[in-house]
Every structure is written in structure tokens, then in C-alpha cells.
């Protein structure tokens, strides 16, 4: 037995009070009925006694018993009135019988009601007589929990009735109405929208948008998601940025597939991502990228059918021939360069010997190597026009400044250079026709040359080699006499 709470006890007490009030009313009503019965009996007796009078008069004024006297007006209960005022004036003997029967029926009903009320009162009294249990909070909370769970079940039943069949999400195992789920278009697997969004978001943000990675997460299904599924799980959930990312990557992959399938090509420039369809009927082998503006031959014989730089005004075969010629010229140039180096080394060795011997001396002002064959001590450098003494090296700085020694120097002969460290100066352009030349002048033509410029470079190298031979010969030539030049 569930113990009664304070509220339930109060309710029982209220019910009891109501039952007692109803009993009192029923008793009053019964008194009224007895009164009416007595009055009706008197009426019937009077009618029998005065039948002739009644007939002659065509009816009697019956008057009404004072019902208000026995039935005080009470809340909730109308005064008992078996004879509505409109009927009273017209009542005859038959009416009186009818009224008596109605009154008897009413009496029986009232008696039944009284009995029922008495039963209610007994029950209420029994209920009230129960000893009040100690107030139990745990009992209350148990009842509350029972009521709540019953409510929930009822609500769930109502929801189920409203929302139709349910499903269990394969990711979070929540039960949801099918109408609220997301059903994949290809495999028909159904998920709660949050779980599908999470699954798609994880894949797309990792860039996994291909049909091989973006699949139904149900084990044993793994059907590829459709574009519509992805749209629902991203854009449909307010994740516009994910949808845009998916579209971008998917587009790129589509183009990539076209490129790898040979239907499209990518601009060969390393930083340019331009993709184009290459289907011109007469392949001119000259592709001009509209994005990076670089130009290529896309199937060049010079690159074994691969991509190479554009070669305007030249067929691939001509380009191949030119490249071959350039390579040969470069090889030729290399052999000349080696020969030149050898000649240079020989010439330097010769100069070193001459400097040591003193038959060649550097100009004291500019370092130009000068070889002298006879003549007086008075000397003019044709390179810087320094006049200096061949014997002692004295000179006045500048051009054409007369030095002090004269044509025959009386001072002690002096070495103003060291053949091991001297750097012979001057340039080829500056050297005079009959003056000797330094090997340093050769280095101008020895800059590194790119293979493409090999032809021009090798021509220069040939010229330089000729110059080397000329220079070597010139060292033996007679040097102009300084006195005559001035
Ligand atoms: Zn879920
Ligand atoms: Zn599936
Ligand atoms: Zn490009
Ligand atoms: Zn080509
Ligand atoms: Zn002289
Ligand atoms: Zn000089
Ligand atoms: Zn001198």
C-alpha cells in the first residue's frame, strides 16, 4: 500500500466534507418530498369530495405549498419545485394523478441518490479513519519518479504516433524518427544529421573528397557518398566553408583526371597551374599560355617528344640540328681553350725567365712588360707614356714627363721588380704596335661561355689563340727606340 501524502490526506478530508454536505441536502429534499406527498393526498381527497363543484367551476385554484419553507436555498442546489407556476392554474384531476406519479418517481430517485451518498460518506469516513503515515520524502520522490516515467512513456508513445518509425544512428546509437535522419542516396544507410556532418567534415577537411575515401561510414557498406549527400551534410548544415572546400578539391581532382587521362594538359611552367584542352587539328607545336604568357613546344623532338621551349621559325628537326652543332662548337672551343691555357703557361714561363734575366722589365708606373733590344737607357712606355730610366727605374709620374737620368744613366743599375711576384699590367687595347704585350690581356676572352653562345665564344677563342701566337712572336721583335718616339 502506498502511504498517503499530506496532499492526498487533505483531498480525502475535502471529499468527506462534500459528502456530508450532500447528505444534508438530500435529507432536506426528502423532507420536501414528504411535505408534497401529504399535500397531494389532501388535494386528492378534496377533489373526490367536491367533484361536482369542481366540474361546475371548470377547475379549482389549487394554490401552492410553501416549498421555500422546507428547502433553504443552498449553493449548488436549486430549490425543488415539482409544479412550475405556469402549470398550476390549469391542473385538473388527471393532472393531479400525473403530479402524484412524478412526485413518486422523484422520491425514488432521491432515495437512490441518498443511498449512494450514504455509501460515499461511509467510504470517506473509512478513508479518513486510516492513521496518517509519517510524511516520507523518499515515498514522495518515488511517486514523483513513477509519475514522471509514466509521463515520459506516454509522451514517447505520442511522439512515436506523430513522427512515424524510428531508426538507430550507426555512429552514436541514438534512436531518432526516420523523418529526422539523413539517408545516403546510394546505399540508403541512415544517420542522425550531426553524425553524418561530423563524418563528412572530418574527411573533407583532410582533403579526402574522392570516391575512394569519402564513403558511407557503416562497416561492410562503405558505398561512396554522392555529391548530394556531401551537400546535405555540409551546406545543408550551415558549413558553407566545407562545401566550398569540397567543391574546389573535387574540381581540381576532376581536372587532374582529365590531365592524367590525356584529355587535357597542364601548362609546363612550374608555378603555373593553367589546364587546357589541346586538340588543335594542325598541331603547331607552339603553345602560348594565356595565364603565365610563357611559350612552349609541347611535343618537341629536341626533348624526345616531351615539353621544350618554343622555337619560333624553326622546326623541331632544325632545332635538333642546331643543338647538335652548338654542342660540337662547344667541344671545339674547349679544346682551343686548353691549347690557349698551355700557350699562356709557356708564355708566362718565358716572361718569368726574361724578367729574371732583365731583358724584359715592367714599366715602373703601369707594370706593362717591356722587352728591350739595345738602345739607350732613356725609355718610353707605349702603354702609359711614362718616360723612365731602363738602368735605374727613375721616372716622373704622369705622361711624357722627362726623367732625370738622360740617355745614359750613370747611377748603379737597380731591379725595381721581383720576377716571382710581379704582376704585369696594361691592357691589350692600350698596347702600342711595336711594344711587347702581357699575357694578362688574354684573360678578357676567357670568360665562361654558355653552350648556347658556344659558336660565338669559340670564334672569339680562335681569335684569341691567334693573338697569343702573335704576342709570343712580338716579344722577339725590336722595341722602338724611346728617344725617337719622343
Ligand atoms: Zn548519430
Ligand atoms: Zn551505407
Ligand atoms: Zn602557364
Ligand atoms: Zn619542338
Ligand atoms: Zn737614346
Ligand atoms: Zn707604362
Ligand atoms: Zn737612370
XYZ file of C-alpha atoms and ligand atoms in Angstrom:
493
model
C 0.000 0.000 0.000
C 1.317 3.438 -0.971
C 1.403 5.745 2.089
C -0.759 8.857 1.752
C 0.926 12.198 1.358
C -0.265 15.363 3.055
C -1.970 16.467 -0.178
C -3.774 13.164 -0.550
C -4.970 13.299 3.041
C -6.278 16.822 2.543
C -8.086 15.666 -0.572
C -9.731 12.816 1.328
C -10.882 15.219 4.038
C -12.345 17.590 1.476
C -14.229 14.714 -0.181
C -15.665 13.728 3.206
C -16.882 17.282 3.872
C -18.510 17.390 0.446
C -20.231 14.056 1.062
C -21.609 15.318 4.394
C -22.947 18.477 2.752
C -24.578 16.377 0.038
C -26.173 14.190 2.718
C -27.669 17.233 4.434
C -29.081 18.458 1.135
C -30.555 15.055 0.349
C -32.279 14.959 3.747
C -33.790 18.393 3.146
C -35.001 17.256 -0.224
C -36.616 14.188 1.315
C -38.462 16.383 3.850
C -39.774 18.466 0.952
C -40.984 15.351 -0.822
C -42.839 14.092 2.265
C -44.492 17.502 2.573
C -45.504 17.446 -1.092
C -46.892 13.916 -0.760
C -49.015 14.933 2.189
C -50.273 17.955 0.301
C -51.105 15.874 -2.789
C -53.052 13.338 -0.661
C -55.134 16.191 0.782
C -55.655 17.507 -2.717
C -56.912 14.119 -3.997
C -59.336 13.806 -1.020
C -60.685 17.294 -1.644
C -61.150 16.503 -5.317
C -63.170 13.353 -4.595
C -65.376 15.258 -2.108
C -66.017 18.281 -4.343
C -66.110 16.545 -7.748
C -69.419 18.118 -8.768
C -68.370 21.561 -7.650
C -65.097 21.188 -9.428
C -66.751 20.141 -12.688
C -69.223 23.082 -12.474
C -66.487 25.530 -11.767
C -64.370 24.069 -14.593
C -61.318 23.652 -12.353
C -60.095 24.797 -8.973
C -57.488 27.222 -7.821
C -55.104 24.820 -6.139
C -52.578 27.168 -4.634
C -49.021 26.077 -3.959
C -47.349 24.646 -0.882
C -44.628 26.763 0.643
C -41.641 24.737 -0.532
C -39.185 27.532 0.321
C -40.015 26.912 3.926
C -38.608 23.385 3.912
C -35.798 23.770 1.303
C -33.491 26.643 2.139
C -31.596 27.974 -0.859
C -28.111 26.454 -0.828
C -25.116 26.858 -3.081
C -25.026 24.388 -5.920
C -28.574 23.081 -5.432
C -31.725 24.585 -6.988
C -34.933 24.724 -4.896
C -37.088 21.683 -5.537
C -40.216 22.698 -7.456
C -42.397 19.830 -8.744
C -45.052 22.238 -10.081
C -43.868 25.024 -12.349
C -46.148 28.115 -11.766
C -47.490 28.031 -15.364
C -48.974 24.578 -14.824
C -50.702 25.244 -11.519
C -53.749 27.174 -12.801
C -54.613 24.502 -15.371
C -54.311 21.446 -13.152
C -57.323 19.108 -13.041
C -57.846 15.620 -11.540
C -55.737 13.847 -14.210
C -53.011 16.399 -13.710
C -53.115 15.732 -10.012
C -52.625 11.998 -10.628
C -49.763 12.708 -13.003
C -48.220 15.021 -10.469
C -48.526 12.338 -7.825
C -46.753 9.816 -10.098
C -43.993 12.285 -10.940
C -43.555 13.008 -7.265
C -43.289 9.260 -6.545
C -40.608 8.859 -9.253
C -38.736 11.845 -7.932
C -38.919 10.364 -4.463
C -37.482 7.050 -5.664
C -34.619 8.871 -7.430
C -33.928 10.928 -4.317
C -33.881 7.762 -2.194
C -31.383 6.124 -4.578
C -29.224 9.224 -4.504
C -29.412 9.311 -0.744
C -28.272 5.705 -0.570
C -25.377 6.401 -2.946
C -24.375 9.437 -0.916
C -24.543 7.406 2.281
C -22.174 4.886 0.688
C -19.781 7.695 -0.363
C -19.890 9.038 3.166
C -19.073 5.618 4.601
C -16.098 5.269 2.224
C -14.899 8.782 3.013
C -15.202 8.066 6.725
C -13.211 4.847 6.319
C -10.555 6.746 4.368
C -10.400 9.477 6.997
C -10.170 6.886 9.788
C -6.906 5.476 8.331
C -3.981 6.519 10.547
C -1.856 9.226 8.819
C 1.588 7.798 7.998
C 4.746 9.709 8.832
C 5.493 12.002 5.947
C 8.006 10.254 3.677
C 10.070 12.280 1.238
C 11.508 9.172 -0.354
C 7.970 7.903 -0.802
C 7.019 11.220 -2.400
C 10.013 11.165 -4.713
C 9.281 7.548 -5.637
C 5.751 8.515 -6.543
C 7.061 11.553 -8.407
C 9.523 9.339 -10.315
C 6.779 6.844 -11.138
C 4.530 9.634 -12.336
C 7.394 11.202 -14.366
C 8.361 7.936 -16.048
C 4.741 7.228 -16.820
C 4.537 10.737 -18.342
C 7.659 10.138 -20.418
C 6.367 6.850 -21.717
C 3.098 8.463 -22.614
C 4.954 11.335 -24.345
C 7.205 8.896 -26.226
C 4.169 6.949 -27.332
C 2.504 10.172 -28.509
C 5.736 11.219 -30.343
C 6.060 7.826 -31.975
C 2.494 8.077 -33.122
C 3.147 11.564 -34.545
C 6.637 11.021 -36.077
C 6.336 7.549 -37.514
C 9.014 4.807 -37.465
C 12.403 5.367 -35.821
C 15.979 4.217 -36.581
C 19.206 3.821 -34.620
C 22.101 6.014 -35.810
C 25.020 3.632 -36.602
C 27.517 6.192 -35.238
C 26.036 7.459 -31.953
C 23.367 4.712 -31.491
C 20.675 7.290 -30.699
C 17.144 6.387 -31.721
C 15.549 9.019 -33.930
C 12.452 9.262 -36.123
C 13.368 8.382 -39.686
C 11.983 11.733 -40.822
C 14.738 13.484 -38.819
C 17.556 11.294 -40.208
C 19.872 11.756 -43.199
C 19.597 8.904 -45.677
C 22.528 8.377 -48.066
C 21.460 8.412 -51.693
C 23.469 5.433 -52.926
C 23.301 2.869 -50.110
C 20.249 4.087 -48.180
C 22.078 3.951 -44.824
C 20.536 6.461 -42.417
C 22.310 8.637 -39.815
C 21.473 11.416 -37.456
C 22.410 14.701 -39.186
C 25.069 15.622 -36.577
C 26.949 12.335 -37.007
C 26.901 12.468 -40.819
C 28.068 16.089 -40.703
C 30.934 15.102 -38.372
C 31.964 12.226 -40.628
C 31.932 14.308 -43.826
C 33.595 17.305 -42.130
C 36.498 15.127 -40.933
C 37.082 13.714 -44.424
C 36.690 16.977 -46.344
C 38.930 18.983 -44.026
C 41.637 16.344 -44.637
C 41.128 16.872 -48.368
C 39.754 13.330 -48.764
C 36.963 14.025 -51.214
C 37.447 11.208 -53.704
C 35.015 8.305 -54.000
C 37.760 6.014 -52.657
C 37.932 7.872 -49.318
C 34.630 9.722 -48.862
C 32.407 6.720 -48.169
C 29.478 5.545 -46.041
C 30.874 5.003 -42.511
C 28.811 1.850 -41.931
C 31.141 -1.143 -41.731
C 30.521 -3.561 -44.527
C 28.782 -0.893 -46.620
C 31.353 1.804 -47.460
C 29.423 2.917 -50.529
C 30.803 6.180 -51.988
C 28.903 9.288 -50.910
C 27.096 11.191 -53.641
C 27.618 14.907 -54.227
C 24.078 15.390 -52.907
C 24.983 13.571 -49.661
C 28.008 15.830 -49.183
C 25.924 18.907 -49.946
C 23.319 17.900 -47.345
C 25.970 17.173 -44.703
C 27.912 20.424 -45.268
C 25.966 23.258 -46.878
C 22.699 21.841 -45.528
C 24.136 22.085 -42.006
C 25.417 25.653 -42.427
C 29.005 24.502 -43.120
C 29.394 26.585 -46.283
C 33.191 26.711 -45.962
C 33.367 22.895 -46.036
C 31.147 22.711 -49.084
C 33.305 25.277 -50.890
C 36.442 23.357 -49.981
C 34.853 20.114 -51.208
C 33.830 21.733 -54.498
C 37.289 23.222 -55.020
C 39.145 19.968 -54.363
C 36.627 17.961 -56.371
C 37.046 20.342 -59.332
C 40.820 20.082 -59.106
C 40.645 16.302 -58.998
C 38.358 16.268 -61.993
C 40.815 18.409 -63.960
C 43.669 16.236 -62.707
C 41.829 13.176 -64.007
C 41.418 14.885 -67.397
C 45.149 15.659 -67.447
C 46.199 12.140 -66.479
C 43.653 10.694 -68.897
C 45.208 12.727 -71.705
C 42.067 14.779 -72.455
C 43.661 17.938 -71.069
C 47.144 19.299 -70.468
C 48.732 21.457 -67.811
C 50.939 24.456 -68.585
C 54.537 23.180 -68.184
C 55.632 26.251 -66.198
C 56.375 25.023 -62.660
C 54.394 27.735 -60.861
C 51.576 27.995 -63.410
C 48.585 25.707 -62.946
C 46.787 26.505 -66.188
C 44.944 23.495 -67.621
C 43.795 23.419 -71.214
C 42.365 21.105 -73.843
C 44.983 20.515 -76.586
C 43.081 19.354 -79.590
C 44.051 21.655 -82.431
C 43.895 19.716 -85.689
C 47.220 21.045 -87.007
C 49.489 20.907 -84.017
C 51.797 23.896 -84.477
C 53.828 22.761 -81.503
C 53.778 26.295 -80.194
C 51.745 26.670 -77.026
C 51.311 30.169 -75.625
C 49.988 30.031 -72.044
C 47.237 32.643 -71.607
C 47.867 32.687 -67.852
C 51.650 32.944 -67.407
C 52.385 34.041 -71.015
C 55.250 31.558 -71.338
C 55.629 29.684 -74.615
C 56.452 26.025 -75.167
C 56.784 23.361 -77.822
C 54.622 20.648 -76.258
C 55.943 17.674 -78.251
C 59.448 18.669 -79.112
C 61.798 16.294 -80.952
C 64.619 18.108 -79.195
C 63.199 16.858 -75.881
C 62.401 13.344 -77.124
C 58.749 14.207 -77.662
C 58.439 15.997 -74.314
C 57.893 19.647 -73.472
C 60.548 22.125 -74.519
C 60.886 25.861 -75.012
C 59.101 27.303 -78.045
C 61.301 27.641 -81.138
C 59.812 30.212 -83.455
C 60.680 29.995 -87.138
C 62.342 26.616 -86.686
C 61.028 23.099 -86.997
C 61.826 20.618 -84.260
C 64.318 18.920 -86.641
C 66.073 22.236 -87.293
C 66.258 22.855 -83.572
C 67.780 19.412 -83.029
C 70.402 20.116 -85.743
C 71.224 23.490 -84.191
C 71.640 21.986 -80.738
C 73.979 19.331 -82.167
C 76.073 21.994 -83.937
C 76.247 24.044 -80.723
C 77.490 21.020 -78.830
C 80.213 20.373 -81.401
C 81.255 24.019 -81.321
C 81.392 23.929 -77.541
C 83.607 20.837 -77.641
C 85.868 22.555 -80.215
C 86.029 25.649 -78.032
C 87.015 23.554 -75.067
C 89.953 22.046 -76.943
C 91.051 25.530 -78.066
C 90.737 26.800 -74.537
C 93.024 24.048 -73.316
C 95.551 24.888 -76.050
C 95.367 28.569 -75.040
C 95.977 27.724 -71.404
C 99.051 25.783 -72.433
C 100.335 28.668 -74.558
C 99.633 31.076 -71.676
C 101.616 28.924 -69.301
C 104.539 28.735 -71.749
C 104.421 32.488 -72.324
C 104.360 33.204 -68.577
C 107.355 30.934 -68.091
C 109.202 32.779 -70.863
C 108.351 36.160 -69.327
C 109.479 34.978 -65.912
C 112.848 33.994 -67.374
C 113.170 37.301 -69.227
C 112.243 39.311 -66.124
C 114.842 37.362 -64.167
C 117.451 37.980 -66.797
C 116.454 41.627 -67.069
C 115.864 41.562 -70.825
C 112.186 42.252 -70.006
C 111.233 44.749 -67.289
C 107.852 46.059 -66.057
C 107.062 49.752 -66.614
C 107.599 51.302 -63.132
C 104.346 53.267 -63.494
C 101.841 50.824 -65.037
C 103.556 47.416 -64.894
C 103.410 46.820 -68.688
C 106.028 44.222 -69.573
C 108.630 45.712 -71.903
C 111.394 43.845 -73.745
C 114.333 45.889 -74.943
C 116.847 45.016 -77.610
C 119.655 47.567 -77.459
C 119.249 51.376 -77.442
C 119.948 53.947 -74.701
C 118.636 53.948 -71.097
C 116.012 56.547 -71.885
C 112.715 54.642 -72.346
C 109.073 55.407 -73.121
C 106.221 53.060 -72.086
C 103.842 52.973 -75.043
C 101.052 51.934 -72.719
C 101.022 54.758 -70.146
C 103.533 57.099 -71.837
C 105.770 57.047 -68.797
C 109.385 58.052 -69.520
C 111.693 56.078 -67.317
C 115.333 55.061 -66.980
C 115.911 51.477 -68.106
C 119.004 51.324 -65.891
C 117.760 52.683 -62.517
C 113.957 52.786 -62.990
C 113.722 56.516 -62.155
C 110.654 58.281 -63.638
C 108.401 61.245 -63.090
C 104.756 60.164 -62.628
C 102.324 61.137 -65.381
C 102.524 61.243 -69.152
C 105.570 62.354 -71.138
C 107.394 63.765 -68.094
C 111.146 63.891 -68.801
C 113.101 61.919 -66.271
C 116.400 62.993 -64.776
C 118.842 60.364 -65.958
C 119.139 61.293 -69.645
C 120.050 58.810 -72.355
C 122.923 57.238 -70.462
C 122.381 56.623 -66.763
C 125.440 56.893 -64.563
C 123.735 55.504 -61.480
C 124.004 51.949 -60.326
C 121.734 49.540 -62.145
C 118.672 48.752 -59.994
C 115.974 45.986 -60.028
C 112.599 47.535 -59.102
C 110.660 44.300 -59.589
C 110.725 40.757 -58.342
C 110.033 38.314 -61.174
C 108.390 35.874 -58.706
C 105.724 38.339 -57.579
C 105.474 40.983 -60.287
C 102.071 41.367 -61.918
C 102.427 42.593 -65.460
C 99.821 45.304 -66.084
C 98.419 47.068 -69.131
C 95.678 46.004 -71.480
C 95.642 44.723 -74.993
C 93.793 47.770 -76.283
C 96.291 50.122 -74.720
C 99.434 48.436 -76.006
C 101.256 50.010 -78.907
C 102.057 48.301 -82.188
C 105.703 47.667 -81.555
C 105.701 47.389 -77.785
C 105.505 43.985 -76.179
C 102.273 42.652 -74.710
C 101.419 40.982 -71.441
C 99.578 37.627 -71.218
C 97.073 39.266 -68.831
C 95.427 40.752 -71.895
C 94.308 37.275 -72.956
C 92.112 36.696 -69.963
C 89.420 39.010 -71.302
C 88.372 36.385 -73.818
C 88.296 33.543 -71.374
C 85.032 34.225 -69.599
C 82.829 31.199 -69.052
C 80.565 30.727 -72.049
C 77.157 29.118 -72.090
C 76.704 26.272 -74.585
C 74.084 28.318 -76.453
C 76.701 31.008 -77.088
C 79.357 28.418 -77.847
C 79.683 29.306 -81.513
C 80.375 32.968 -80.878
C 82.644 32.107 -77.984
C 84.620 29.582 -79.976
C 85.152 32.177 -82.736
C 86.481 34.559 -80.090
C 88.629 31.767 -78.727
C 90.125 31.106 -82.177
C 90.889 34.797 -82.489
C 92.405 34.829 -79.011
C 94.593 31.837 -79.817
C 95.886 33.634 -82.916
C 96.572 36.688 -80.766
C 98.572 34.551 -78.340
C 100.825 33.353 -81.134
C 101.260 36.940 -82.377
C 102.135 38.110 -78.870
C 104.719 35.384 -78.451
C 106.351 36.442 -81.721
C 106.253 40.121 -80.757
C 108.335 39.537 -77.651
C 111.204 38.844 -80.008
C 110.632 41.957 -82.088
C 112.727 45.076 -81.959
C 111.405 47.610 -79.456
C 111.064 51.152 -80.701
C 113.769 53.462 -79.505
C 112.378 55.760 -76.785
C 114.388 58.783 -77.941
C 112.967 58.641 -81.431
C 109.389 58.363 -80.194
C 109.680 61.486 -78.031
Zn 24.342 9.793 -34.659
Zn 25.929 2.727 -46.374
Zn 51.262 28.985 -67.808
Zn 59.851 21.419 -80.896
Zn 118.520 57.294 -76.762
Zn 103.950 52.247 -68.548
Zn 118.869 56.109 -64.600
